[in-house]
PDB file of C-alpha atoms and ligand atoms in Angstrom:
ATOM      1  CA  UNK A   1    -169.931-119.318-208.560  1.00 54.00           C
ATOM      2  CA  UNK A   2    -171.572-117.292-205.846  1.00 57.00           C
ATOM      3  CA  UNK A   3    -169.284-114.935-204.011  1.00 61.00           C
ATOM      4  CA  UNK A   4    -168.940-115.465-200.276  1.00 62.00           C
ATOM      5  CA  UNK A   5    -170.081-112.196-198.856  1.00 65.00           C
ATOM      6  CA  UNK A   6    -168.236-110.710-195.905  1.00 66.00           C
ATOM      7  CA  UNK A   7    -169.996-110.617-192.587  1.00 60.00           C
ATOM      8  CA  UNK A   8    -171.660-107.282-192.044  1.00 61.00           C
ATOM      9  CA  UNK A   9    -169.879-105.027-189.598  1.00 59.00           C
ATOM     10  CA  UNK A  10    -172.535-105.414-186.918  1.00 58.00           C
ATOM     11  CA  UNK A  11    -172.001-109.182-186.793  1.00 57.00           C
ATOM     12  CA  UNK A  12    -168.207-109.207-186.688  1.00 53.00           C
ATOM     13  CA  UNK A  13    -167.861-106.453-184.109  1.00 65.00           C
ATOM     14  CA  UNK A  14    -167.602-107.542-180.470  1.00 79.00           C
ATOM     15  CA  UNK A  15    -170.783-106.226-178.830  1.00 90.00           C
ATOM     16  CA  UNK A  16    -169.171-105.870-175.404  1.00 97.00           C
ATOM     17  CA  UNK A  17    -170.606-107.148-172.145  1.00 98.00           C
ATOM     18  CA  UNK A  18    -170.638-106.831-168.376  1.00 98.00           C
ATOM     19  CA  UNK A  19    -170.085-109.876-166.181  1.00 98.00           C
ATOM     20  CA  UNK A  20    -170.662-109.640-162.420  1.00 98.00           C
ATOM     21  CA  UNK A  21    -169.096-112.057-159.936  1.00 98.00           C
ATOM     22  CA  UNK A  22    -170.654-111.526-156.504  1.00 98.00           C
ATOM     23  CA  UNK A  23    -171.150-113.168-153.143  1.00 98.00           C
ATOM     24  CA  UNK A  24    -170.112-112.837-149.491  1.00 98.00           C
ATOM     25  CA  UNK A  25    -166.580-112.677-148.110  1.00 96.00           C
ATOM     26  CA  UNK A  26    -164.503-115.861-148.481  1.00 96.00           C
ATOM     27  CA  UNK A  27    -166.586-117.072-151.428  1.00 97.00           C
ATOM     28  CA  UNK A  28    -163.793-116.999-154.030  1.00 96.00           C
ATOM     29  CA  UNK A  29    -164.917-113.933-156.035  1.00 97.00           C
ATOM     30  CA  UNK A  30    -161.384-112.636-156.617  1.00 95.00           C
ATOM     31  CA  UNK A  31    -160.204-116.130-157.492  1.00 95.00           C
ATOM     32  CA  UNK A  32    -162.894-116.383-160.170  1.00 97.00           C
ATOM     33  CA  UNK A  33    -162.018-112.900-161.483  1.00 97.00           C
ATOM     34  CA  UNK A  34    -158.333-113.843-161.701  1.00 95.00           C
ATOM     35  CA  UNK A  35    -159.239-117.099-163.491  1.00 96.00           C
ATOM     36  CA  UNK A  36    -161.205-115.254-166.178  1.00 97.00           C
ATOM     37  CA  UNK A  37    -158.560-112.563-166.644  1.00 96.00           C
ATOM     38  CA  UNK A  38    -155.790-115.178-166.870  1.00 95.00           C
ATOM     39  CA  UNK A  39    -157.642-116.994-169.629  1.00 96.00           C
ATOM     40  CA  UNK A  40    -157.940-113.724-171.555  1.00 95.00           C
ATOM     41  CA  UNK A  41    -154.200-113.099-171.109  1.00 94.00           C
ATOM     42  CA  UNK A  42    -153.410-116.585-172.409  1.00 94.00           C
ATOM     43  CA  UNK A  43    -155.534-115.724-175.458  1.00 96.00           C
ATOM     44  CA  UNK A  44    -153.227-112.678-175.887  1.00 96.00           C
ATOM     45  CA  UNK A  45    -156.022-110.228-175.231  1.00 96.00           C
ATOM     46  CA  UNK A  46    -155.311-106.788-173.842  1.00 95.00           C
ATOM     47  CA  UNK A  47    -156.286-106.963-170.176  1.00 96.00           C
ATOM     48  CA  UNK A  48    -156.454-104.168-167.601  1.00 96.00           C
ATOM     49  CA  UNK A  49    -157.388-104.769-164.013  1.00 96.00           C
ATOM     50  CA  UNK A  50    -158.243-102.131-161.413  1.00 96.00           C
ATOM     51  CA  UNK A  51    -158.870-102.289-157.689  1.00 95.00           C
ATOM     52  CA  UNK A  52    -159.657 -99.641-155.074  1.00 95.00           C
ATOM     53  CA  UNK A  53    -156.417 -98.382-153.523  1.00 91.00           C
ATOM     54  CA  UNK A  54    -157.961 -98.802-150.046  1.00 71.00           C
ATOM     55  CA  UNK A  55    -157.702-102.562-150.516  1.00 55.00           C
ATOM     56  CA  UNK A  56    -154.205-102.784-149.093  1.00 54.00           C
ATOM     57  CA  UNK A  57    -154.249-106.401-148.019  1.00 54.00           C
ATOM     58  CA  UNK A  58    -151.382-108.501-149.342  1.00 50.00           C
ATOM     59  CA  UNK A  59    -149.436-107.165-152.351  1.00 51.00           C
ATOM     60  CA  UNK A  60    -149.922-103.501-153.171  1.00 61.00           C
ATOM     61  CA  UNK A  61    -150.370-103.418-156.935  1.00 67.00           C
ATOM     62  CA  UNK A  62    -151.712-106.949-157.282  1.00 71.00           C
ATOM     63  CA  UNK A  63    -155.149-108.312-156.744  1.00 70.00           C
ATOM     64  CA  UNK A  64    -154.766-111.269-154.460  1.00 73.00           C
ATOM     65  CA  UNK A  65    -157.406-113.804-153.501  1.00 68.00           C
ATOM     66  CA  UNK A  66    -157.643-115.335-150.030  1.00 69.00           C
ATOM     67  CA  UNK A  67    -156.124-118.476-151.527  1.00 66.00           C
ATOM     68  CA  UNK A  68    -153.042-116.455-152.610  1.00 63.00           C
ATOM     69  CA  UNK A  69    -153.734-116.326-156.360  1.00 68.00           C
ATOM     70  CA  UNK A  70    -152.571-113.000-157.709  1.00 72.00           C
ATOM     71  CA  UNK A  71    -152.605-110.835-160.804  1.00 83.00           C
ATOM     72  CA  UNK A  72    -151.091-107.402-161.338  1.00 88.00           C
ATOM     73  CA  UNK A  73    -153.589-104.552-161.156  1.00 92.00           C
ATOM     74  CA  UNK A  74    -153.764-100.780-161.058  1.00 94.00           C
ATOM     75  CA  UNK A  75    -154.809 -99.310-157.677  1.00 94.00           C
ATOM     76  CA  UNK A  76    -157.176 -96.329-158.056  1.00 95.00           C
ATOM     77  CA  UNK A  77    -158.858 -94.106-155.498  1.00 94.00           C
ATOM     78  CA  UNK A  78    -162.070 -93.459-157.443  1.00 95.00           C
ATOM     79  CA  UNK A  79    -164.174 -94.509-160.425  1.00 96.00           C
ATOM     80  CA  UNK A  80    -163.202 -91.294-162.232  1.00 95.00           C
ATOM     81  CA  UNK A  81    -159.552 -92.318-161.993  1.00 96.00           C
ATOM     82  CA  UNK A  82    -160.356 -95.462-163.993  1.00 96.00           C
ATOM     83  CA  UNK A  83    -162.086 -93.327-166.593  1.00 94.00           C
ATOM     84  CA  UNK A  84    -159.168 -90.911-166.978  1.00 95.00           C
ATOM     85  CA  UNK A  85    -156.682 -93.794-167.129  1.00 95.00           C
ATOM     86  CA  UNK A  86    -158.653 -95.377-169.969  1.00 94.00           C
ATOM     87  CA  UNK A  87    -159.044 -92.027-171.765  1.00 93.00           C
ATOM     88  CA  UNK A  88    -155.245 -91.683-171.802  1.00 94.00           C
ATOM     89  CA  UNK A  89    -154.757 -95.029-173.546  1.00 93.00           C
ATOM     90  CA  UNK A  90    -154.367 -95.186-177.319  1.00 93.00           C
ATOM     91  CA  UNK A  91    -156.158 -98.542-177.355  1.00 93.00           C
ATOM     92  CA  UNK A  92    -159.061 -99.715-175.244  1.00 94.00           C
ATOM     93  CA  UNK A  93    -158.557-103.043-173.464  1.00 96.00           C
ATOM     94  CA  UNK A  94    -160.267-106.176-174.749  1.00 96.00           C
ATOM     95  CA  UNK A  95    -161.028-107.093-171.168  1.00 97.00           C
ATOM     96  CA  UNK A  96    -161.435-104.754-168.206  1.00 98.00           C
ATOM     97  CA  UNK A  97    -161.445-106.301-164.716  1.00 98.00           C
ATOM     98  CA  UNK A  98    -162.437-104.478-161.533  1.00 98.00           C
ATOM     99  CA  UNK A  99    -162.043-106.109-158.127  1.00 97.00           C
ATOM    100  CA  UNK A 100    -163.855-104.994-154.921  1.00 96.00           C
ATOM    101  CA  UNK A 101    -166.180-102.991-157.162  1.00 98.00           C
ATOM    102  CA  UNK A 102    -168.660-102.410-154.300  1.00 97.00           C
ATOM    103  CA  UNK A 103    -166.312 -99.751-152.892  1.00 96.00           C
ATOM    104  CA  UNK A 104    -166.647 -97.446-155.908  1.00 97.00           C
ATOM    105  CA  UNK A 105    -169.456 -94.883-156.125  1.00 95.00           C
ATOM    106  CA  UNK A 106    -172.293 -95.048-158.655  1.00 96.00           C
ATOM    107  CA  UNK A 107    -170.163 -93.511-161.403  1.00 97.00           C
ATOM    108  CA  UNK A 108    -168.597 -96.941-161.834  1.00 98.00           C
ATOM    109  CA  UNK A 109    -171.906 -98.087-163.336  1.00 98.00           C
ATOM    110  CA  UNK A 110    -171.755 -95.508-166.140  1.00 97.00           C
ATOM    111  CA  UNK A 111    -168.090 -96.279-166.812  1.00 97.00           C
ATOM    112  CA  UNK A 112    -168.702-100.041-167.022  1.00 98.00           C
ATOM    113  CA  UNK A 113    -171.697 -99.420-169.274  1.00 98.00           C
ATOM    114  CA  UNK A 114    -169.767 -97.043-171.571  1.00 96.00           C
ATOM    115  CA  UNK A 115    -166.845 -99.485-171.851  1.00 96.00           C
ATOM    116  CA  UNK A 116    -169.161-102.396-172.670  1.00 97.00           C
ATOM    117  CA  UNK A 117    -170.858-100.130-175.220  1.00 96.00           C
ATOM    118  CA  UNK A 118    -167.495 -99.757-176.970  1.00 95.00           C
ATOM    119  CA  UNK A 119    -167.016-103.510-177.253  1.00 96.00           C
ATOM    120  CA  UNK A 120    -165.034-104.146-174.071  1.00 97.00           C
ATOM    121  CA  UNK A 121    -165.684-107.274-171.991  1.00 98.00           C
ATOM    122  CA  UNK A 122    -166.068-105.825-168.491  1.00 98.00           C
ATOM    123  CA  UNK A 123    -165.736-108.240-165.562  1.00 98.00           C
ATOM    124  CA  UNK A 124    -166.421-106.921-162.069  1.00 98.00           C
ATOM    125  CA  UNK A 125    -166.185-108.738-158.734  1.00 98.00           C
ATOM    126  CA  UNK A 126    -167.637-107.524-155.448  1.00 98.00           C
ATOM    127  CA  UNK A 127    -169.710-108.060-152.331  1.00 98.00           C
ATOM    128  CA  UNK A 128    -173.407-108.034-153.214  1.00 98.00           C
ATOM    129  CA  UNK A 129    -174.376-107.432-149.555  1.00 97.00           C
ATOM    130  CA  UNK A 130    -172.800-105.447-146.740  1.00 95.00           C
ATOM    131  CA  UNK A 131    -172.504-106.828-143.177  1.00 92.00           C
ATOM    132  CA  UNK A 132    -176.114-105.858-142.510  1.00 93.00           C
ATOM    133  CA  UNK A 133    -177.163-107.928-145.537  1.00 95.00           C
ATOM    134  CA  UNK A 134    -178.185-104.755-147.388  1.00 96.00           C
ATOM    135  CA  UNK A 135    -177.333-104.349-151.115  1.00 97.00           C
ATOM    136  CA  UNK A 136    -173.851-102.845-151.332  1.00 97.00           C
ATOM    137  CA  UNK A 137    -173.212 -99.515-153.134  1.00 97.00           C
ATOM    138  CA  UNK A 138    -173.340 -99.766-156.951  1.00 98.00           C
ATOM    139  CA  UNK A 139    -173.923-103.552-156.977  1.00 98.00           C
ATOM    140  CA  UNK A 140    -177.703-103.552-157.576  1.00 98.00           C
ATOM    141  CA  UNK A 141    -177.346-101.390-160.698  1.00 98.00           C
ATOM    142  CA  UNK A 142    -174.351-103.345-161.979  1.00 98.00           C
ATOM    143  CA  UNK A 143    -176.306-106.583-161.545  1.00 98.00           C
ATOM    144  CA  UNK A 144    -179.278-105.108-163.377  1.00 98.00           C
ATOM    145  CA  UNK A 145    -177.370-103.918-166.462  1.00 98.00           C
ATOM    146  CA  UNK A 146    -175.029-106.915-166.748  1.00 98.00           C
ATOM    147  CA  UNK A 147    -175.230-109.720-169.286  1.00 98.00           C
ATOM    148  CA  UNK A 148    -173.989-112.358-166.875  1.00 98.00           C
ATOM    149  CA  UNK A 149    -174.188-112.834-163.115  1.00 98.00           C
ATOM    150  CA  UNK A 150    -172.227-115.431-161.173  1.00 98.00           C
ATOM    151  CA  UNK A 151    -173.164-115.730-157.520  1.00 98.00           C
ATOM    152  CA  UNK A 152    -170.573-117.602-155.530  1.00 98.00           C
ATOM    153  CA  UNK A 153    -171.238-118.833-152.005  1.00 98.00           C
ATOM    154  CA  UNK A 154    -168.882-119.383-149.100  1.00 98.00           C
ATOM    155  CA  UNK A 155    -169.215-122.033-146.385  1.00 98.00           C
ATOM    156  CA  UNK A 156    -171.114-121.089-143.211  1.00 97.00           C
ATOM    157  CA  UNK A 157    -168.613-121.071-140.378  1.00 94.00           C
ATOM    158  CA  UNK A 158    -171.361-122.056-137.893  1.00 95.00           C
ATOM    159  CA  UNK A 159    -173.140-124.977-139.612  1.00 97.00           C
ATOM    160  CA  UNK A 160    -171.277-125.783-142.830  1.00 98.00           C
ATOM    161  CA  UNK A 161    -174.174-124.878-145.170  1.00 98.00           C
ATOM    162  CA  UNK A 162    -173.587-122.705-148.260  1.00 98.00           C
ATOM    163  CA  UNK A 163    -173.174-119.129-146.982  1.00 98.00           C
ATOM    164  CA  UNK A 164    -174.484-115.967-148.644  1.00 98.00           C
ATOM    165  CA  UNK A 165    -173.930-113.474-145.806  1.00 97.00           C
ATOM    166  CA  UNK A 166    -170.891-111.766-144.222  1.00 96.00           C
ATOM    167  CA  UNK A 167    -171.320-111.629-140.436  1.00 94.00           C
ATOM    168  CA  UNK A 168    -169.346-109.029-138.533  1.00 90.00           C
ATOM    169  CA  UNK A 169    -168.000-110.569-135.348  1.00 86.00           C
ATOM    170  CA  UNK A 170    -167.763-108.954-131.933  1.00 69.00           C
ATOM    171  CA  UNK A 171    -164.078-109.102-131.144  1.00 58.00           C
ATOM    172  CA  UNK A 172    -163.413-106.437-133.769  1.00 42.00           C
ATOM    173  CA  UNK A 173    -165.965-103.862-132.549  1.00 44.00           C
ATOM    174  CA  UNK A 174    -163.127-101.709-131.247  1.00 43.00           C
ATOM    175  CA  UNK A 175    -161.593-101.533-134.728  1.00 44.00           C
ATOM    176  CA  UNK A 176    -164.944-100.883-136.379  1.00 46.00           C
ATOM    177  CA  UNK A 177    -165.853 -98.095-133.958  1.00 46.00           C
ATOM    178  CA  UNK A 178    -162.869 -96.103-135.220  1.00 49.00           C
ATOM    179  CA  UNK A 179    -163.732 -96.715-138.838  1.00 52.00           C
ATOM    180  CA  UNK A 180    -166.642 -95.515-140.961  1.00 51.00           C
ATOM    181  CA  UNK A 181    -166.032 -98.349-143.400  1.00 53.00           C
ATOM    182  CA  UNK A 182    -168.931-100.692-144.002  1.00 53.00           C
ATOM    183  CA  UNK A 183    -166.459-103.503-144.405  1.00 53.00           C
ATOM    184  CA  UNK A 184    -162.917-103.385-143.174  1.00 51.00           C
ATOM    185  CA  UNK A 185    -160.899-104.728-146.079  1.00 48.00           C
ATOM    186  CA  UNK A 186    -158.048-106.941-145.074  1.00 46.00           C
ATOM    187  CA  UNK A 187    -159.361-107.558-141.588  1.00 46.00           C
ATOM    188  CA  UNK A 188    -160.241-111.088-142.511  1.00 48.00           C
ATOM    189  CA  UNK A 189    -160.730-112.057-138.882  1.00 57.00           C
ATOM    190  CA  UNK A 190    -163.452-109.408-138.427  1.00 85.00           C
ATOM    191  CA  UNK A 191    -165.992-111.210-140.612  1.00 90.00           C
ATOM    192  CA  UNK A 192    -167.349-114.700-140.980  1.00 93.00           C
ATOM    193  CA  UNK A 193    -169.302-116.281-143.778  1.00 96.00           C
ATOM    194  CA  UNK A 194    -172.757-117.332-142.558  1.00 97.00           C
ATOM    195  CA  UNK A 195    -175.859-118.887-144.082  1.00 98.00           C
ATOM    196  CA  UNK A 196    -179.266-117.201-143.738  1.00 96.00           C
ATOM    197  CA  UNK A 197    -180.132-119.267-140.676  1.00 97.00           C
ATOM    198  CA  UNK A 198    -176.920-118.470-138.764  1.00 96.00           C
ATOM    199  CA  UNK A 199    -176.646-114.820-139.845  1.00 96.00           C
ATOM    200  CA  UNK A 200    -177.779-112.378-137.125  1.00 94.00           C
ATOM    201  CA  UNK A 201    -178.947-109.097-138.620  1.00 86.00           C
ATOM    202  CA  UNK A 202    -177.211-105.927-137.461  1.00 70.00           C
ATOM    203  CA  UNK A 203    -175.542-107.585-134.496  1.00 65.00           C
ATOM    204  CA  UNK A 204    -171.874-108.158-133.806  1.00 66.00           C
ATOM    205  CA  UNK A 205    -171.985-111.758-132.692  1.00 67.00           C
ATOM    206  CA  UNK A 206    -169.287-113.724-130.945  1.00 65.00           C
ATOM    207  CA  UNK A 207    -166.971-115.570-133.276  1.00 65.00           C
ATOM    208  CA  UNK A 208    -167.905-119.222-133.723  1.00 61.00           C
ATOM    209  CA  UNK A 209    -165.514-122.142-133.882  1.00 56.00           C
ATOM    210  CA  UNK A 210    -164.887-123.319-137.422  1.00 51.00           C
ATOM    211  CA  UNK A 211    -166.898-126.423-138.330  1.00 48.00           C
ATOM    212  CA  UNK A 212    -163.946-127.859-140.207  1.00 39.00           C
TER     213      UNK A 212
HETATM  214 ZN1   ZN B   1    -175.252-121.724-141.043  1.00 59.58          ZN
END
């Protein structure tokens, strides 16, 4: 009888991957990230989740979506901090989640790539565009090297169409003038989801009444 040969090492080993969840504000990116990480936890996989420590909205050490879903995470001030945290672990995670990834510098790209190269499933969520509708920080490179991209859309506050843009609204100009941030995290009333047609480039427009 023929012996059943074992799968060669290169087939059985997890090849690792990068998944990007992106879209404008209020599109449910964090919710989708939490959903994927939860499923991995249910499957008893080792899951780590990081977020930039500047994201102080809601709970401190949790990532929390606008719809109040939450998952415990590790706040870090830089991409390098994620790297040193992982280097201090005896075991790599099966799944590595990073929320608000657009706020990290380009080193996050190399870290995500290196982790995926070691068999980790890396899932990142972030804004693909800033409030001027320009590609945001490391997002273009992350999108390019990823295996999977999920674009989620919000609902345009002006017309109800699917929205891909984050419009900065005028009543928060005072706050923005004091801040060098491209997006003020947590100031959910300072931005509105808009479709292409209703988005006004580079202008702080008056807030519009919600269509709902
Ligand atoms: Zn619209």
